[in-house]
Coordinates of C-alpha atoms and ligand atoms in Angstrom, one line a residue:
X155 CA 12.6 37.8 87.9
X156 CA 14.9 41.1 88.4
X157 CA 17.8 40.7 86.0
X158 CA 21.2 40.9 87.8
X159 CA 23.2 44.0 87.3
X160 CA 26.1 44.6 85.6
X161 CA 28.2 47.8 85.7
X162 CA 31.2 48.8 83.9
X163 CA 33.3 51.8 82.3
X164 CA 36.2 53.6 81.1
X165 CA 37.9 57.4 81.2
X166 CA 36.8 59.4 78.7
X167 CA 40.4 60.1 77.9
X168 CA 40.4 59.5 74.1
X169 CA 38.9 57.4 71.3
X170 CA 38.7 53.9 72.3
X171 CA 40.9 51.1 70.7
X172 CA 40.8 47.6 69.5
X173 CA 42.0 46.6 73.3
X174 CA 39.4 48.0 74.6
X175 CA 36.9 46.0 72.2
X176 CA 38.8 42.8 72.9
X177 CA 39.0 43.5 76.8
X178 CA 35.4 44.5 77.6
X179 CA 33.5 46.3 75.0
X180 CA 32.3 42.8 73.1
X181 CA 31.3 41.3 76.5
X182 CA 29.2 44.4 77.5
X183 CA 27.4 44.1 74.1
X184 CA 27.2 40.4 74.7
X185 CA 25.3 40.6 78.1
X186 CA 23.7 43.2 77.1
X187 CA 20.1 41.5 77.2
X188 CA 21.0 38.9 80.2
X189 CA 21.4 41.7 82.2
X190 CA 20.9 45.1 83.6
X191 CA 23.6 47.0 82.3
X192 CA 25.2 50.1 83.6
X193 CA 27.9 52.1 81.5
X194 CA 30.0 54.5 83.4
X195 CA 31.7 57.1 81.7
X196 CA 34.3 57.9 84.4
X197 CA 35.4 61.7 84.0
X198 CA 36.3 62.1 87.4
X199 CA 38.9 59.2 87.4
X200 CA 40.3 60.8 84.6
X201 CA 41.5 63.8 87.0
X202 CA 43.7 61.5 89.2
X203 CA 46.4 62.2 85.9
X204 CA 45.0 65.1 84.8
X205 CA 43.4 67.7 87.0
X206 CA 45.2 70.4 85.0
X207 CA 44.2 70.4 81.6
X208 CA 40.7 69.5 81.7
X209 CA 39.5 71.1 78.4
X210 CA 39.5 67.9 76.4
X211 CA 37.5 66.0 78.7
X212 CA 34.2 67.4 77.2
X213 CA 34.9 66.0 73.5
X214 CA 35.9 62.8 75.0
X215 CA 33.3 62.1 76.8
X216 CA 31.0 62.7 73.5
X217 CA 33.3 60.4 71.5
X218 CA 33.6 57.7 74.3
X219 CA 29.5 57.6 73.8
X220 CA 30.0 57.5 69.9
X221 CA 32.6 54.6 70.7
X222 CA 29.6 52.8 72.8
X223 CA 26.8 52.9 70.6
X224 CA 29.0 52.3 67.2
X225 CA 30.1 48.9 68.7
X226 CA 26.7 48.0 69.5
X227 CA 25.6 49.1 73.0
X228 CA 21.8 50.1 72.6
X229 CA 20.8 53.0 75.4
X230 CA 17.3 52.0 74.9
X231 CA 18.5 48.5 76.6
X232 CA 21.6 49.6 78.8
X233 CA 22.2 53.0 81.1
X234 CA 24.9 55.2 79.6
X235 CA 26.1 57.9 82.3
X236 CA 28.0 60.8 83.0
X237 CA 30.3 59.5 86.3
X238 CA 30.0 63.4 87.5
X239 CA 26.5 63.7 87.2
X240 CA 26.0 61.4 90.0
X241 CA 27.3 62.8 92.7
X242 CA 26.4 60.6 95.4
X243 CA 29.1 58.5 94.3
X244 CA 31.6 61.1 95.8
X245 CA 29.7 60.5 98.9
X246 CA 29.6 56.1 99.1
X247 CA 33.4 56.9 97.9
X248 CA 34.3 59.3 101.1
X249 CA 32.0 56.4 103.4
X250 CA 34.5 53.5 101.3
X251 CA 37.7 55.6 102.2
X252 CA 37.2 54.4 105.5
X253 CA 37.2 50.6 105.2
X254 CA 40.7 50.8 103.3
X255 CA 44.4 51.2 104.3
X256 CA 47.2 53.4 102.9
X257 CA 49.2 50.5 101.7
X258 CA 46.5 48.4 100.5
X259 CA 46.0 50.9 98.2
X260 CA 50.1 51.1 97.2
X261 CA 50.2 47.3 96.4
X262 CA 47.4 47.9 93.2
X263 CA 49.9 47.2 90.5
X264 CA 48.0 49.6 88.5
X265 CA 48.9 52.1 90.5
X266 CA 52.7 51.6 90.0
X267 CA 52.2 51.2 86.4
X268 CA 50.5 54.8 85.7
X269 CA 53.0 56.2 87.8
X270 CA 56.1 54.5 85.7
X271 CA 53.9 55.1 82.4
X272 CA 53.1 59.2 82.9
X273 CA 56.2 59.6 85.1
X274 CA 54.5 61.1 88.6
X275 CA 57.2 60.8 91.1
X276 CA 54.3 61.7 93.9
X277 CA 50.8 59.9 93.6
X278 CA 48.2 62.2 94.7
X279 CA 45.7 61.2 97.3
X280 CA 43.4 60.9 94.3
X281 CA 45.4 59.0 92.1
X282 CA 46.1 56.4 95.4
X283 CA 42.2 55.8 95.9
X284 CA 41.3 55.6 92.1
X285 CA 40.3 51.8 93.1
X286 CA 38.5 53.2 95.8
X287 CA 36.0 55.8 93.7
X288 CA 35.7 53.2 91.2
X289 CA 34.5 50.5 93.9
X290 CA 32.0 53.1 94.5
X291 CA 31.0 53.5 90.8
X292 CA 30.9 49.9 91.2
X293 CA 28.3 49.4 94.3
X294 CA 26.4 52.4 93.9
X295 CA 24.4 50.6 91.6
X296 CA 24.8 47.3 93.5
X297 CA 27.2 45.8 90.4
X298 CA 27.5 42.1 90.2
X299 CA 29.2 41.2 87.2
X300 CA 31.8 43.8 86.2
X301 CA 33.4 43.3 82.0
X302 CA 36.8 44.4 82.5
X303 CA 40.3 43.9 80.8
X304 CA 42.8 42.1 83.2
X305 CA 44.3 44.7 84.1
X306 CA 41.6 45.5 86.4
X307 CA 41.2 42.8 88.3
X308 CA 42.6 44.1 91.1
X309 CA 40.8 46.7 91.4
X310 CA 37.4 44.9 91.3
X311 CA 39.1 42.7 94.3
X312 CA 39.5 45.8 96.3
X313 CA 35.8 46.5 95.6
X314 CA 34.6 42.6 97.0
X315 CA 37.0 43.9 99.7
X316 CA 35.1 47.2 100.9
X317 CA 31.6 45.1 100.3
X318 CA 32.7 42.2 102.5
X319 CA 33.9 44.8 104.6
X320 CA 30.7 47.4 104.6
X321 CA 28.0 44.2 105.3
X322 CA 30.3 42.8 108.1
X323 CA 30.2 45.6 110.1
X324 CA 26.1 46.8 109.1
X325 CA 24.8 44.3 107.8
X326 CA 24.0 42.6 104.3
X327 CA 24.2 45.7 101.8
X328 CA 25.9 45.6 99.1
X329 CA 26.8 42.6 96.6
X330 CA 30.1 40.9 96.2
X331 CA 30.5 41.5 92.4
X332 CA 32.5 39.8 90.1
X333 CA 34.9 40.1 87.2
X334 CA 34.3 39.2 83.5
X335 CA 37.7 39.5 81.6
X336 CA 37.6 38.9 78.2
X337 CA 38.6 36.3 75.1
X338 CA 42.0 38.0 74.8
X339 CA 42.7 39.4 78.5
X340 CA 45.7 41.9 77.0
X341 CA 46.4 43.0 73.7
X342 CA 49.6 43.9 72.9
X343 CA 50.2 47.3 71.5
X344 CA 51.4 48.0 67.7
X345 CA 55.0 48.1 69.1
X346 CA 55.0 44.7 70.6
X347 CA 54.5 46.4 74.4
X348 CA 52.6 44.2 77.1
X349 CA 49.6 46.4 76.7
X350 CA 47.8 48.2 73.8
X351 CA 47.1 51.9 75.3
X352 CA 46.6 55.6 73.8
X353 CA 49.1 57.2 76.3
X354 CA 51.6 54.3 74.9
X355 CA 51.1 55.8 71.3
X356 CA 50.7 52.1 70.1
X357 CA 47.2 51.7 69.9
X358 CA 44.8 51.2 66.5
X359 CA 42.0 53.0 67.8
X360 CA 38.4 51.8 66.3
X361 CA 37.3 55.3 65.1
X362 CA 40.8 55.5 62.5
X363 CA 40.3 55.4 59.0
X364 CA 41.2 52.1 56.3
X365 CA 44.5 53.8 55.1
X366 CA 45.4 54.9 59.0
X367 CA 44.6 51.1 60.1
X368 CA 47.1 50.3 57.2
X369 CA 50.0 52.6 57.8
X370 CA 49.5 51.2 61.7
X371 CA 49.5 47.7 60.5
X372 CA 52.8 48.0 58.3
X373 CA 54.9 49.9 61.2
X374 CA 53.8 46.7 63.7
X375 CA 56.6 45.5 65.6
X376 CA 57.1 42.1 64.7
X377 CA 59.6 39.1 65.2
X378 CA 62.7 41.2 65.8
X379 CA 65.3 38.4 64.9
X380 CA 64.3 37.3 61.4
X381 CA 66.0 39.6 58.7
X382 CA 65.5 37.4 55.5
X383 CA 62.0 36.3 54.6
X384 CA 63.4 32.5 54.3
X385 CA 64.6 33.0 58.2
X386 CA 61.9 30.7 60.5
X387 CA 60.0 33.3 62.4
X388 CA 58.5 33.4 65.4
X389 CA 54.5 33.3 65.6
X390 CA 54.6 33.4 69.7
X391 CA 54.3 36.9 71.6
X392 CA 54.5 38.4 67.4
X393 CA 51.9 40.7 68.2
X394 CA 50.8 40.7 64.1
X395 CA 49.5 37.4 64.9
X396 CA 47.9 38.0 68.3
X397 CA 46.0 40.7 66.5
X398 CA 45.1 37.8 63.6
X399 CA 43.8 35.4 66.6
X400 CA 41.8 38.5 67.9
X401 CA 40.4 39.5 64.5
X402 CA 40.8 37.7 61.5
X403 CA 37.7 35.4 61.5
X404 CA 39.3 33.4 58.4
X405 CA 40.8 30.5 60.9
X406 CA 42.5 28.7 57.9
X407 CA 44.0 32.1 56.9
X408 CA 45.4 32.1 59.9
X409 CA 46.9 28.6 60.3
X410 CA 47.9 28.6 56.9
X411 CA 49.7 32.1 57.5
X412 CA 51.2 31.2 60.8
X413 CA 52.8 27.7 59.5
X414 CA 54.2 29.4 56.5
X415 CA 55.6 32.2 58.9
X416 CA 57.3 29.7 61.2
X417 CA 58.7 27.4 58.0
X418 CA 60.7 30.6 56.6
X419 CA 57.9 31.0 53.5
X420 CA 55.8 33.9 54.0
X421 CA 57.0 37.6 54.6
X422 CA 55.6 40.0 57.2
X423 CA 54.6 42.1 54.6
X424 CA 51.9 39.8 53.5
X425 CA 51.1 38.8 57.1
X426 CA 50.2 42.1 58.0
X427 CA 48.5 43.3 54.6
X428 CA 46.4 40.5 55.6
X429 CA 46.0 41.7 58.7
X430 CA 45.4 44.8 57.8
X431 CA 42.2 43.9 55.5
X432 CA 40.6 41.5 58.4
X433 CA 41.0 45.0 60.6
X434 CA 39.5 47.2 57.7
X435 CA 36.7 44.3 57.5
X436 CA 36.1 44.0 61.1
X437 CA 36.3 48.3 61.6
X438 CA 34.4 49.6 58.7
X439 CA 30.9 48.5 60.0
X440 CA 31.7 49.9 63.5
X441 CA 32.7 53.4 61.3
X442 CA 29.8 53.3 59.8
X443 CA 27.1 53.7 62.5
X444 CA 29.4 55.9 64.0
X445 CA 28.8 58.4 61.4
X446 CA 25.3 57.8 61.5
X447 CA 25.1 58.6 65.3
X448 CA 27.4 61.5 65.4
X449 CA 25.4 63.0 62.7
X450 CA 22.1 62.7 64.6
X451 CA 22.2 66.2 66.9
X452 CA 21.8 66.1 70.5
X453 CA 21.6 62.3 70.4
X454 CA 24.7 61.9 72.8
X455 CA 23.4 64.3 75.3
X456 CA 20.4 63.5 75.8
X457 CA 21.5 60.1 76.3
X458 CA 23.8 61.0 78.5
X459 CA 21.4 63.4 80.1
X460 CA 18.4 60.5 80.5
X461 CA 21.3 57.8 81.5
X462 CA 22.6 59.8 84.6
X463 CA 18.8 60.8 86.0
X464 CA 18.6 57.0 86.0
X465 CA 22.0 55.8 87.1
X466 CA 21.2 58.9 89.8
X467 CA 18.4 57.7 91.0
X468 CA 19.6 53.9 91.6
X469 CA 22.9 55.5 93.3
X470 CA 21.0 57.3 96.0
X471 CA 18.7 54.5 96.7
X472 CA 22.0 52.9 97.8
X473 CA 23.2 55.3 99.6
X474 CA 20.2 55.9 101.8
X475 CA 20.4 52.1 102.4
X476 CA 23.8 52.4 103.4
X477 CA 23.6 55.2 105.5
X478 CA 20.5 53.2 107.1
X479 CA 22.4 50.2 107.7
X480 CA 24.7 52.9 109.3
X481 CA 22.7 54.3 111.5
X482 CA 23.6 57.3 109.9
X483 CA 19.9 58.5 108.9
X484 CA 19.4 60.7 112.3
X485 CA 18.1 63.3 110.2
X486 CA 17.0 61.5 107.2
X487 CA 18.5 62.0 104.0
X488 CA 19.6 66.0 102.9
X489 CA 17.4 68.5 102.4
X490 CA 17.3 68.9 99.2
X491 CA 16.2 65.3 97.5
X492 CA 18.0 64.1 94.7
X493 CA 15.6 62.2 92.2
X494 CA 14.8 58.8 93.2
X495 CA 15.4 59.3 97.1
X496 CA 12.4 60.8 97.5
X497 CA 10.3 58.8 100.5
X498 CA 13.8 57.1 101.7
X499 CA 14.0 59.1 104.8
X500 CA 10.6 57.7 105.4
X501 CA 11.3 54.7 104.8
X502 CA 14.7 54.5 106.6
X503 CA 13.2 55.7 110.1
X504 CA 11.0 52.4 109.8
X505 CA 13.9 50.3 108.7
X506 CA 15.5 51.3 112.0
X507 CA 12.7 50.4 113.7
X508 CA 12.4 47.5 113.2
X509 CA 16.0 46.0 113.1
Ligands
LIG1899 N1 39.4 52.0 85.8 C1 38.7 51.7 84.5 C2 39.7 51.8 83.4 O1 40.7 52.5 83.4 C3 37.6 52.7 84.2 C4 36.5 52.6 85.3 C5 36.1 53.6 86.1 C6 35.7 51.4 85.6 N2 35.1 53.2 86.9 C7 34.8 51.9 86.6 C8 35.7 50.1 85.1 C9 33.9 51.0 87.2 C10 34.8 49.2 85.7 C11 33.9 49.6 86.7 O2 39.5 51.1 82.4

């Protein structure tokens, strides 16, 4: 039996970061086999912040790839793409803009939060329908189960939205996927923030070295009213100790760390040197195929290169069959065939036939 699909992604806006390991990255290497995975590297979501500077974009894209395969995702298993070398998602995204309202839109709380975070006073018509092109990365390849961090939740609603929507009006399409968040839904940042994020500055990111993970570790915010080591601390919302839960697999280190901490008779010093070797512990593996990929030449190309050809060729398969269900095929699909729709204009006139 066809495995189900699974799709999911991230801007290639810099190296990747422990949240972003606790929020998705494990699960995608974890389903990995049980399904048919899809990895979006999403470059041209990364414009709706920054259309200006786009020089970096290149480099990050190669060391969001390096990020993938050093944690354990295996492109001879899963499809790693390039978002903008698929471009029939552009087109399923202009066909989605359709189905959703201007203030639907304005009530993503993500939306509010990027705005408050990178202080834009005006949201650009891209920035508002970054849910919308990323419920198109989403059902292009007809996504069921989508690994995200919680923060995205709403935008994979939005997408079960515009599918509901699309297979009302046409006809049974596209699936209604679903969420995956993972074991620890946010991380907070290194300076006790709600979130752990690079534009923040409070991120450990998985690509720094042992003494950076240590410098990061030591300068953690941490229970802000205990001033003598014999003071009771606080192990709740202390984000040393939600980054112990997450990572130090030494459970009666942790117990043992965290009733001490609360009694008045361990220092934060030693809570976080011990965090900061559970990090090292959990890291250095992860840095070590890195360096073995990124040392291999045109490896993350032609990945990338072989992972969009496929991810291209499944996106315009659903686009045909949405422009089908449309009855928007009057003249069959555009001249010149992208790979993979070749024979779906054929195909399409008989659909219509026989509906
Ligand atoms: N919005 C996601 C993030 O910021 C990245 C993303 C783009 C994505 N397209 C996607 C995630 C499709 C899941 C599915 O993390």
């Amino acid at each position: 039996m066809a495995k189900r699909r699974l799709l999911t992604g991230d801007r290639p806006t810099g190296p990747g970061h422990l949240g972003h390991y606790v929020g998705s990255w494990e699960n995608r290497v974890r389903l990995q086999d049980e399904y048919e995975c899809f990895f979006i590297v999403a470059d041209f979501h990364v414009l709706t912040t920054a259309h200006e500077d786009t020089v970096p974009i290149r480099d990050n894209v190669r060391e969001l790839v390096l990020d993938y395969l050093s944690v354990g995702i295996d492109p001879t298993k899963s499809t790693i793409y390039l978002q903008s070398l698929v471009p029939e998602v552009a087109e399923i995204f202009l066909l989605f803009t359709m189905f959703v309202s201007v203030p639907r839109v304005q009530r993503i709380p993500t939306l509010k939060d990027v705005m408050r975070d990178l202080e834009i006073e005006v949201a650009p018509l891209g920035l508002l329908s970054y849910p919308v092109l990323q419920s198109a990365d989403i059902l292009m390849v007809k996504g069921e189960a989508v690994p995200v961090g919680k923060d995205q939740l709403s935008h994979v609603e939005l997408t079960r939205e515009i599918a509901r929507r699309f297979n009302s009006l046409y006809g049974p399409v596209l699936p209604e996927p679903e969420a995956i968040v993972g074991r620890v839904p946010t991380l907070p940042g290194t300076d006790g923030k709600a979130k752990m994020s690079k534009s923040l500055g409070n991120a450990v990111f998985l690509s720094d070295d042992e003494r950076t993970v240590e410098r990061k570790v030591m300068g953690m915010f941490t229970d802000p009213t205990r001033v003598h080591v014999t003071d009771p601390g606080h192990v709740r919302g202390n984000p040393v100790f939600a980054y112990h839960d997450a990572f130090n697999p030494d459970r009666a280190e942790v117990n043992d760390l965290k009733r001490r901490y609360r009694a008045g008779q361990v220092g934060d010093v030693d809570v976080k040197w011990s965090l900061g070797q559970a990090l090292n512990d959990f890291l250095t593996p992860i840095r070590d195929r890195r360096r073995g990929f990124a040392s291999e030449t045109g490896l993350v190309d032609r990945i990338i290169r072989e992972g969009s050809d496929r991810a291209r060729s499944e996106a315009a398969k659903t686009l045909a069959e949405m422009k089908r269900a449309m009855q928007l095929d009057y003249y069959g699909s555009a001249a010149v065939q992208s790979p993979g729709a070749a024979g779906q204009s054929g195909r399409s006139r008989e659909g219509r036939e026989t509906r």
